[in-house]
Backbone as a ProteinNet text record, in pm:
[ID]
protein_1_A
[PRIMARY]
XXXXXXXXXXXXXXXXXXXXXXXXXXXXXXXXXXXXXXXXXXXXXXXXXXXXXXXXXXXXXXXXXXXXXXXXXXXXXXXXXXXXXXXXXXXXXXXXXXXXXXXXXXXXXXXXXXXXXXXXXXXXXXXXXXXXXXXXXXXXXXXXXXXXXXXXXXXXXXXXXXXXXXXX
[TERTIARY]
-2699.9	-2666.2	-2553.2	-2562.1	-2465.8	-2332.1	-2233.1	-2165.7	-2061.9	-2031.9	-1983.9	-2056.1	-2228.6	-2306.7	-2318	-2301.1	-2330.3	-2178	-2048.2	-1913	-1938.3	-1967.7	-1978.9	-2099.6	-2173.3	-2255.3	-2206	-2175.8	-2084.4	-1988.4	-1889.3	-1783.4	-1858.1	-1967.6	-2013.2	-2083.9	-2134.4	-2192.1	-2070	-1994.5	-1844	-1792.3	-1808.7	-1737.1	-1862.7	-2003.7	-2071.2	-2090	-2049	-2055.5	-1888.7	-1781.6	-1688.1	-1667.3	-1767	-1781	-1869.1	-2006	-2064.4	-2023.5	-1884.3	-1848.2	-1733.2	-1681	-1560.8	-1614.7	-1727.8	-1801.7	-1810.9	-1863.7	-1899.7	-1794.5	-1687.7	-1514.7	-1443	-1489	-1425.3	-1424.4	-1309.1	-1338.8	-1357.6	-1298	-1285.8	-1469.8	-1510.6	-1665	-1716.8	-1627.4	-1700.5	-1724.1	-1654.7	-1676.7	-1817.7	-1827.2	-1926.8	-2085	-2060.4	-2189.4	-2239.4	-2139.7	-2194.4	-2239.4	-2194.7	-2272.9	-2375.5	-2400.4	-2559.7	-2670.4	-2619.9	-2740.9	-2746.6	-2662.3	-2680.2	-2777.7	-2737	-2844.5	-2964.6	-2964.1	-3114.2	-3192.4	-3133.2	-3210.1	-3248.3	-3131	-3199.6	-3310.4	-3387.6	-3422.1	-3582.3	-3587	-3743.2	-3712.3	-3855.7	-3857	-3796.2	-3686.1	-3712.1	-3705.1	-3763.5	-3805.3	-3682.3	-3692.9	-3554.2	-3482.3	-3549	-3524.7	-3469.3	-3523.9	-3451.9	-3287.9	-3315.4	-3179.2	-3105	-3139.4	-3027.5	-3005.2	-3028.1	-3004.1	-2882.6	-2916.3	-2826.2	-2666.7	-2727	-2594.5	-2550.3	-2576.4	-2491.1	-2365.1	-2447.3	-2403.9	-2262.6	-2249.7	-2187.3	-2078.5	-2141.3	-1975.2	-1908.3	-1983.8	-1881.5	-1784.2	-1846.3	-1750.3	-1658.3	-1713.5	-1591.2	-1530.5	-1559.1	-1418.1	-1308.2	-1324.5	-1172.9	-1055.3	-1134.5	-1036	-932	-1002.7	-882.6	-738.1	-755	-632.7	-569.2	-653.5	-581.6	-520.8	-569.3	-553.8	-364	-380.3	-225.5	-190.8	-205.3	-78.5	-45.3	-110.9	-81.2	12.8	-16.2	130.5	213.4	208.9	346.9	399	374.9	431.8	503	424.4	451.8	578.7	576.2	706	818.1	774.7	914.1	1000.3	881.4	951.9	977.9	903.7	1030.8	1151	1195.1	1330.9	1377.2	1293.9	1292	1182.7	1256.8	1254.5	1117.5	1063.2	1082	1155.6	1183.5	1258.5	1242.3	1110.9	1087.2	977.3	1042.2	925.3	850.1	746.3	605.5	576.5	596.5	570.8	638	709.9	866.7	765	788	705.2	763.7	787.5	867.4	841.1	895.6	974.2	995.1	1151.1	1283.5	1186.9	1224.1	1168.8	1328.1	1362.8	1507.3	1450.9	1515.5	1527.2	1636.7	1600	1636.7	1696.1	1850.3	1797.3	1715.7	1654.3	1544.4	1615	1745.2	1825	1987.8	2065.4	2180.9	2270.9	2377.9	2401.1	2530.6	2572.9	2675.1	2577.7	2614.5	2658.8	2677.1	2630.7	2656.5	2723	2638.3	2614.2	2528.5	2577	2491.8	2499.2	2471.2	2477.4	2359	2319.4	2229.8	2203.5	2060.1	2004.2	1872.6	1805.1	1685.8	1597.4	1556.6	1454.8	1467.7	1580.3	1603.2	1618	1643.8	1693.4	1830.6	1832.5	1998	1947.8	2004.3	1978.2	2085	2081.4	2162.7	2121.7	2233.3	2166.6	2221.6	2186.3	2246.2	2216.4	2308.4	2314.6	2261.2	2198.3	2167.6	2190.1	2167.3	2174.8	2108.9	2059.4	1926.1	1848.1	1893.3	1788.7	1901.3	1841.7	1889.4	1764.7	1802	1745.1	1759	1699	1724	1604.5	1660.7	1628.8	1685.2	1529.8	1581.1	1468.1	1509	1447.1	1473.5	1612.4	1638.8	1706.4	1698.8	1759.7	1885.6	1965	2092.2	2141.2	2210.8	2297.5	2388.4	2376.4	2492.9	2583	2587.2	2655.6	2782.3	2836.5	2956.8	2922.1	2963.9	2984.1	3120.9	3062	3140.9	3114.9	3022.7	3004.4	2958.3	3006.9	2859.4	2770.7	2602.8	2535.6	2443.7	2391.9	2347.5	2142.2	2082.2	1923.7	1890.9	1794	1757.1	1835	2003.3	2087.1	2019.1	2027.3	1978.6	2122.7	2065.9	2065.2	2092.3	1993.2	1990.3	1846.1	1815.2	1720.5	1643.2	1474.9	1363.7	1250.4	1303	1193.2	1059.1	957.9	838.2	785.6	821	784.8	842	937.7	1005.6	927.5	851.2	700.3	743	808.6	813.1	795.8	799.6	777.8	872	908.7	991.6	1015.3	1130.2	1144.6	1211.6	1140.7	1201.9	1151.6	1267.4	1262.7	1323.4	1285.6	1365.4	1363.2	1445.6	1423.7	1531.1	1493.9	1552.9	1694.5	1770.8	1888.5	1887.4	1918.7	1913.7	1981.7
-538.7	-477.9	-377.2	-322	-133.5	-232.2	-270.4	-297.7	-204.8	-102.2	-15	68.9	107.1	145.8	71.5	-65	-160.5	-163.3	-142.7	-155.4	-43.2	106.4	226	200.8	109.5	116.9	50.2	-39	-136.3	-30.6	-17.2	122.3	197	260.9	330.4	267.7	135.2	83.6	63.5	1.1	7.4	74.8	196.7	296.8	384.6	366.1	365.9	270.6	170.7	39.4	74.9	112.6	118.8	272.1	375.7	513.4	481.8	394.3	376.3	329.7	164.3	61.9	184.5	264.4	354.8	510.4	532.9	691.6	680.4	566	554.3	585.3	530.6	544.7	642.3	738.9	838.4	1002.5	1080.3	1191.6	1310	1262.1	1344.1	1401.3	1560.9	1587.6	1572.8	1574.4	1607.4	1438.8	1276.5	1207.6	1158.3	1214.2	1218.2	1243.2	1348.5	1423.8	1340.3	1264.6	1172.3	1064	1032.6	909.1	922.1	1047.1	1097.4	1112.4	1159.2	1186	1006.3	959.7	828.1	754.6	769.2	701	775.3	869.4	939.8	914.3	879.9	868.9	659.6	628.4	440.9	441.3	501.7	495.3	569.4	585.3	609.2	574.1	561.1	549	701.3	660	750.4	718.5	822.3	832.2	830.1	764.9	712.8	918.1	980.8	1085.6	1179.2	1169.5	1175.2	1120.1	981.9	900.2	947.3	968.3	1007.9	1144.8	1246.9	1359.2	1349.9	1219.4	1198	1123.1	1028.1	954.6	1095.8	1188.3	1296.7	1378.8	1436.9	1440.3	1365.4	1265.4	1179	1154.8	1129.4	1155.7	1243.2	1332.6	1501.6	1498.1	1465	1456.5	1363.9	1227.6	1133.2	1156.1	1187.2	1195.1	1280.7	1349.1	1462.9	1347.9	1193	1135.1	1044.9	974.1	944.2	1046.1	1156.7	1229.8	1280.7	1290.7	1347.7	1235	1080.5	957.2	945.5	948.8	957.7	1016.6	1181.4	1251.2	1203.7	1146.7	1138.9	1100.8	915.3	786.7	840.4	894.7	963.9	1035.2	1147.8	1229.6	1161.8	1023.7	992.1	875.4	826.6	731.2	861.4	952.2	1047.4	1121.5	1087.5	1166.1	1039.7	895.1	792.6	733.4	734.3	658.3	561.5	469.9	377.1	361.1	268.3	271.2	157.8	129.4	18.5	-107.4	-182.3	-293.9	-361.2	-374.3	-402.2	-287.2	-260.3	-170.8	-253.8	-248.1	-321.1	-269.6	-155.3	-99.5	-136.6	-156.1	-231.6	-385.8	-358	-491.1	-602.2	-699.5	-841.8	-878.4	-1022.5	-1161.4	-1096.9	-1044.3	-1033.1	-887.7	-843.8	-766	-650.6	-543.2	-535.1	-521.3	-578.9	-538	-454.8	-332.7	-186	-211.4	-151.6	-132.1	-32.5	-39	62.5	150.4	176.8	229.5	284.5	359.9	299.6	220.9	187	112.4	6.9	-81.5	-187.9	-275.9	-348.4	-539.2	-602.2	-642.3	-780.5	-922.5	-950.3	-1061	-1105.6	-1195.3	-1263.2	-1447.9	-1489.5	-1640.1	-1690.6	-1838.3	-1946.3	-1998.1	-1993.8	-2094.3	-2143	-2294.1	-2362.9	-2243.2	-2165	-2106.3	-1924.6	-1866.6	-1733.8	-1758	-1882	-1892	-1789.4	-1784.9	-1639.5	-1537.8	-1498.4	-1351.2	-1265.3	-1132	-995.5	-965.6	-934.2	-889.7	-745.3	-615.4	-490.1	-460	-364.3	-330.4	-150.2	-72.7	63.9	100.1	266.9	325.9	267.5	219.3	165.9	87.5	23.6	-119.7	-219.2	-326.1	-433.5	-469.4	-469.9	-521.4	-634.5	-736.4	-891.4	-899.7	-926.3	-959.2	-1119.4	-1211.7	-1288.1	-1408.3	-1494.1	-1577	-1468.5	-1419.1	-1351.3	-1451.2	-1396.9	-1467.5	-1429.7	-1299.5	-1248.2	-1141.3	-1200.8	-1066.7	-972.8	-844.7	-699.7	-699.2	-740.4	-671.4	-777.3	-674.4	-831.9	-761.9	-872.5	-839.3	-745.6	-630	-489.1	-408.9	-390.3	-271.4	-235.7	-54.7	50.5	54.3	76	82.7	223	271.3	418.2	330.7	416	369.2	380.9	289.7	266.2	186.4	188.6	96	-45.9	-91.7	-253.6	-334.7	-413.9	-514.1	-676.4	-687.6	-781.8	-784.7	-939.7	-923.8	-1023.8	-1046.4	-1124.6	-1201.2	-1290.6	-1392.3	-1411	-1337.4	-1354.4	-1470.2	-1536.7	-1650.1	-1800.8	-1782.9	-1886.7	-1979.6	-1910.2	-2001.7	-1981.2	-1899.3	-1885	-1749.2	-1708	-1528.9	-1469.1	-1382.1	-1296.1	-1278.3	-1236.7	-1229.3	-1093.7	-1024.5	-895.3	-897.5	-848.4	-812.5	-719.9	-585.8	-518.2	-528.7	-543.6	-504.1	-449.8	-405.8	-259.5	-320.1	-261.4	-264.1	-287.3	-381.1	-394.2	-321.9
-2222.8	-2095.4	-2113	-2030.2	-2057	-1919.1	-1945.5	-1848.3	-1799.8	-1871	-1800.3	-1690.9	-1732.7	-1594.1	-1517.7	-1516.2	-1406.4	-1331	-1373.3	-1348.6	-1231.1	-1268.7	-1218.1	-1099.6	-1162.9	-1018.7	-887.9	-918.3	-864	-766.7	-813.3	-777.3	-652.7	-770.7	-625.3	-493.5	-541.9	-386	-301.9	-334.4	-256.5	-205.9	-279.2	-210.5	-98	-99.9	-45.8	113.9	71.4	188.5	272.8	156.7	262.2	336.5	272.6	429.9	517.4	509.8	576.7	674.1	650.2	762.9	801	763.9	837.7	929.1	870.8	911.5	1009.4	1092.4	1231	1287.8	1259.2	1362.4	1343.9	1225.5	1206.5	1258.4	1259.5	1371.2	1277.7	1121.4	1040.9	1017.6	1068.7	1055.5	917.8	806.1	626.2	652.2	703.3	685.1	791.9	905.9	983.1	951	876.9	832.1	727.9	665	537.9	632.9	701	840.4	801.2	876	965.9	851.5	743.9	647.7	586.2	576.3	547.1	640.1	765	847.3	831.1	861.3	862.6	693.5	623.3	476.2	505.8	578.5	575.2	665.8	759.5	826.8	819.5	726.3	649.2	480.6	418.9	274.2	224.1	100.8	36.2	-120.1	-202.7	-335.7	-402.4	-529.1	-601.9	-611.8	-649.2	-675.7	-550.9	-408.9	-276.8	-294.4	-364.6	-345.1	-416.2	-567.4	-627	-629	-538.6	-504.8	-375.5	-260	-191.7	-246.9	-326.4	-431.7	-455.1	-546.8	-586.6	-463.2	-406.5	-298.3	-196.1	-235	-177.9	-247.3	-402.7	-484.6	-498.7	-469.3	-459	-332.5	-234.2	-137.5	-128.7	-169.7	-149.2	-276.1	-360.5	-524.8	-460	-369.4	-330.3	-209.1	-147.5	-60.2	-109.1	-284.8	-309.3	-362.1	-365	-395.1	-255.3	-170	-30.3	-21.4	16	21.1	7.2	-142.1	-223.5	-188.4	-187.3	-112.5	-18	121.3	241.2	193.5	189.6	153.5	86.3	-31.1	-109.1	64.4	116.2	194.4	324.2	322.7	460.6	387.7	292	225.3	202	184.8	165.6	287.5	420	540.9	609.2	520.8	613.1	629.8	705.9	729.7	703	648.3	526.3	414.3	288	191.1	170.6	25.8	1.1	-65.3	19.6	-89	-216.7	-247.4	-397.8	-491.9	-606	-641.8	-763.5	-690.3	-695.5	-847.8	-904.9	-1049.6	-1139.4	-1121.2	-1217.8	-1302.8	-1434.9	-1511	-1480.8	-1501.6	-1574.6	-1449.1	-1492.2	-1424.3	-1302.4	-1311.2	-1194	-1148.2	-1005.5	-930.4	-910.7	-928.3	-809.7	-669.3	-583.3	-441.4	-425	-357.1	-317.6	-201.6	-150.7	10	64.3	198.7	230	292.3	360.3	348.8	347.7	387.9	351.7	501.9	459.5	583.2	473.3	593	592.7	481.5	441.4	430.4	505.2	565.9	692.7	651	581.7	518.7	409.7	313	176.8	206.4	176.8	162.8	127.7	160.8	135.6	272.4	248	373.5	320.8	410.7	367.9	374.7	493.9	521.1	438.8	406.2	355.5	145.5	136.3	22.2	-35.8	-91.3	-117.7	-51.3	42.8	84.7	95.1	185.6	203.8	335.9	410.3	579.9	535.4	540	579.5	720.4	784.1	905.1	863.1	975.1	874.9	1068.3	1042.1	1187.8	1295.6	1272.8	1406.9	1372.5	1266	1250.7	1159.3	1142.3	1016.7	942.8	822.8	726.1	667	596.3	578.2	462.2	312.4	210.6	171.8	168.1	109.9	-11.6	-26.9	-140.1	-274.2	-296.6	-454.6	-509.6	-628.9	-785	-787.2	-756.6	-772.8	-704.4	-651	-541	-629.1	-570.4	-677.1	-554.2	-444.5	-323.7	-264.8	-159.1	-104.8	87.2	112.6	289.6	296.3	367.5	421.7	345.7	213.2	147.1	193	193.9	224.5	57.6	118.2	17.7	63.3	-7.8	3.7	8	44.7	29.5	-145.7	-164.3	-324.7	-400.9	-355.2	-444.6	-487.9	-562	-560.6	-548	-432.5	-399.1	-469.5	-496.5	-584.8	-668.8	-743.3	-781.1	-737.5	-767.7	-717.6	-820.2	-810.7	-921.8	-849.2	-928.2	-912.8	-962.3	-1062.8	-1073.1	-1006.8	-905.3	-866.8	-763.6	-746.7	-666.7	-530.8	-454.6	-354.2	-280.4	-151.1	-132.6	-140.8	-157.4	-132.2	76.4	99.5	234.8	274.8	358.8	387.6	538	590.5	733.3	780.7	911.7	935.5	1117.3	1141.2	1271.6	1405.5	1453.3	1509.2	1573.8	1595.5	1719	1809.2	1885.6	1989.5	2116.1
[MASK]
++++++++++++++++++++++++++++++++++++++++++++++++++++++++++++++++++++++++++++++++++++++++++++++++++++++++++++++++++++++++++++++++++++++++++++++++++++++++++++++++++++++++

């Protein structure tokens, strides 16, 4: 068996099954039009050679959404007003937790339900990191966005805890 053509086929029914379940709801017309010829091809026989003229077709258009895709999120994490707290790319064990952005120190301590945490206070929200392995910070520092925080054991068998929520 060729398992890389079967991997690739795979791929593409997926990515086939997931414009089909989204085309319907969508306003975007290049994703629309892939609807309509989709329905209109399920809806009589067609010849493998019909099909794989439409398969073609289809990967041309959808291979250009995962790169719009990425830009969006890159663009829309860079015009937001917060951060993320753990970066998810970082290898190992320990995780750093970031603040998301800058602001006070509130508070660090121990509790049953936070495990070690960090409260920062920021312009218009608070932030609340907790279940880490090691605090960098003290109550009343200013910290700038990205600083770390502390750090996060992925293996400590428990979640990580992040919360932000606004000012009251």
């Amino acid at each position: 068996m060729n398992w890389k053509k079967i991997r690739i086929q795979i791929c593409i029914c997926v990515v086939l099954c997931f414009v089909i379940f989204f085309a319907g709801k969508s306003d975007n017309e290049r994703v629309a039009n892939i609807y309509q010829s989709f329905m209109a091809m399920a809806g009589h026989n067609v010849t493998s050679e019909e099909f794989a003229v439409f398969r073609q077709e289809c990967l041309e258009k959808v291979q250009i959404v995962p790169a719009r895709l990425t830009s969006a999120v890159i663009r829309a994490n860079k015009e937001s007003r917060y951060g993320e707290p753990v970066d998810e790319s970082s290898e190992g064990q320990f995780k750093q937790v970031h603040a998301v952005a800058g602001g006070m120190v509130l508070q660090v301590g121990k509790s049953h339900e936070k495990g070690i945490f960090a409260v920062v206070r920021h312009e218009d929200a608070v932030s609340t990191y907790g279940q880490l392995d090691s605090i960098n910070v003290v109550p009343n520092e200013r910290i700038q966005r990205g600083e770390i925080i502390g750090t996060y054991d992925t293996l400590c068998g428990k979640e990580f805890f992040y919360e932000l929520t606004p000012n009251l």
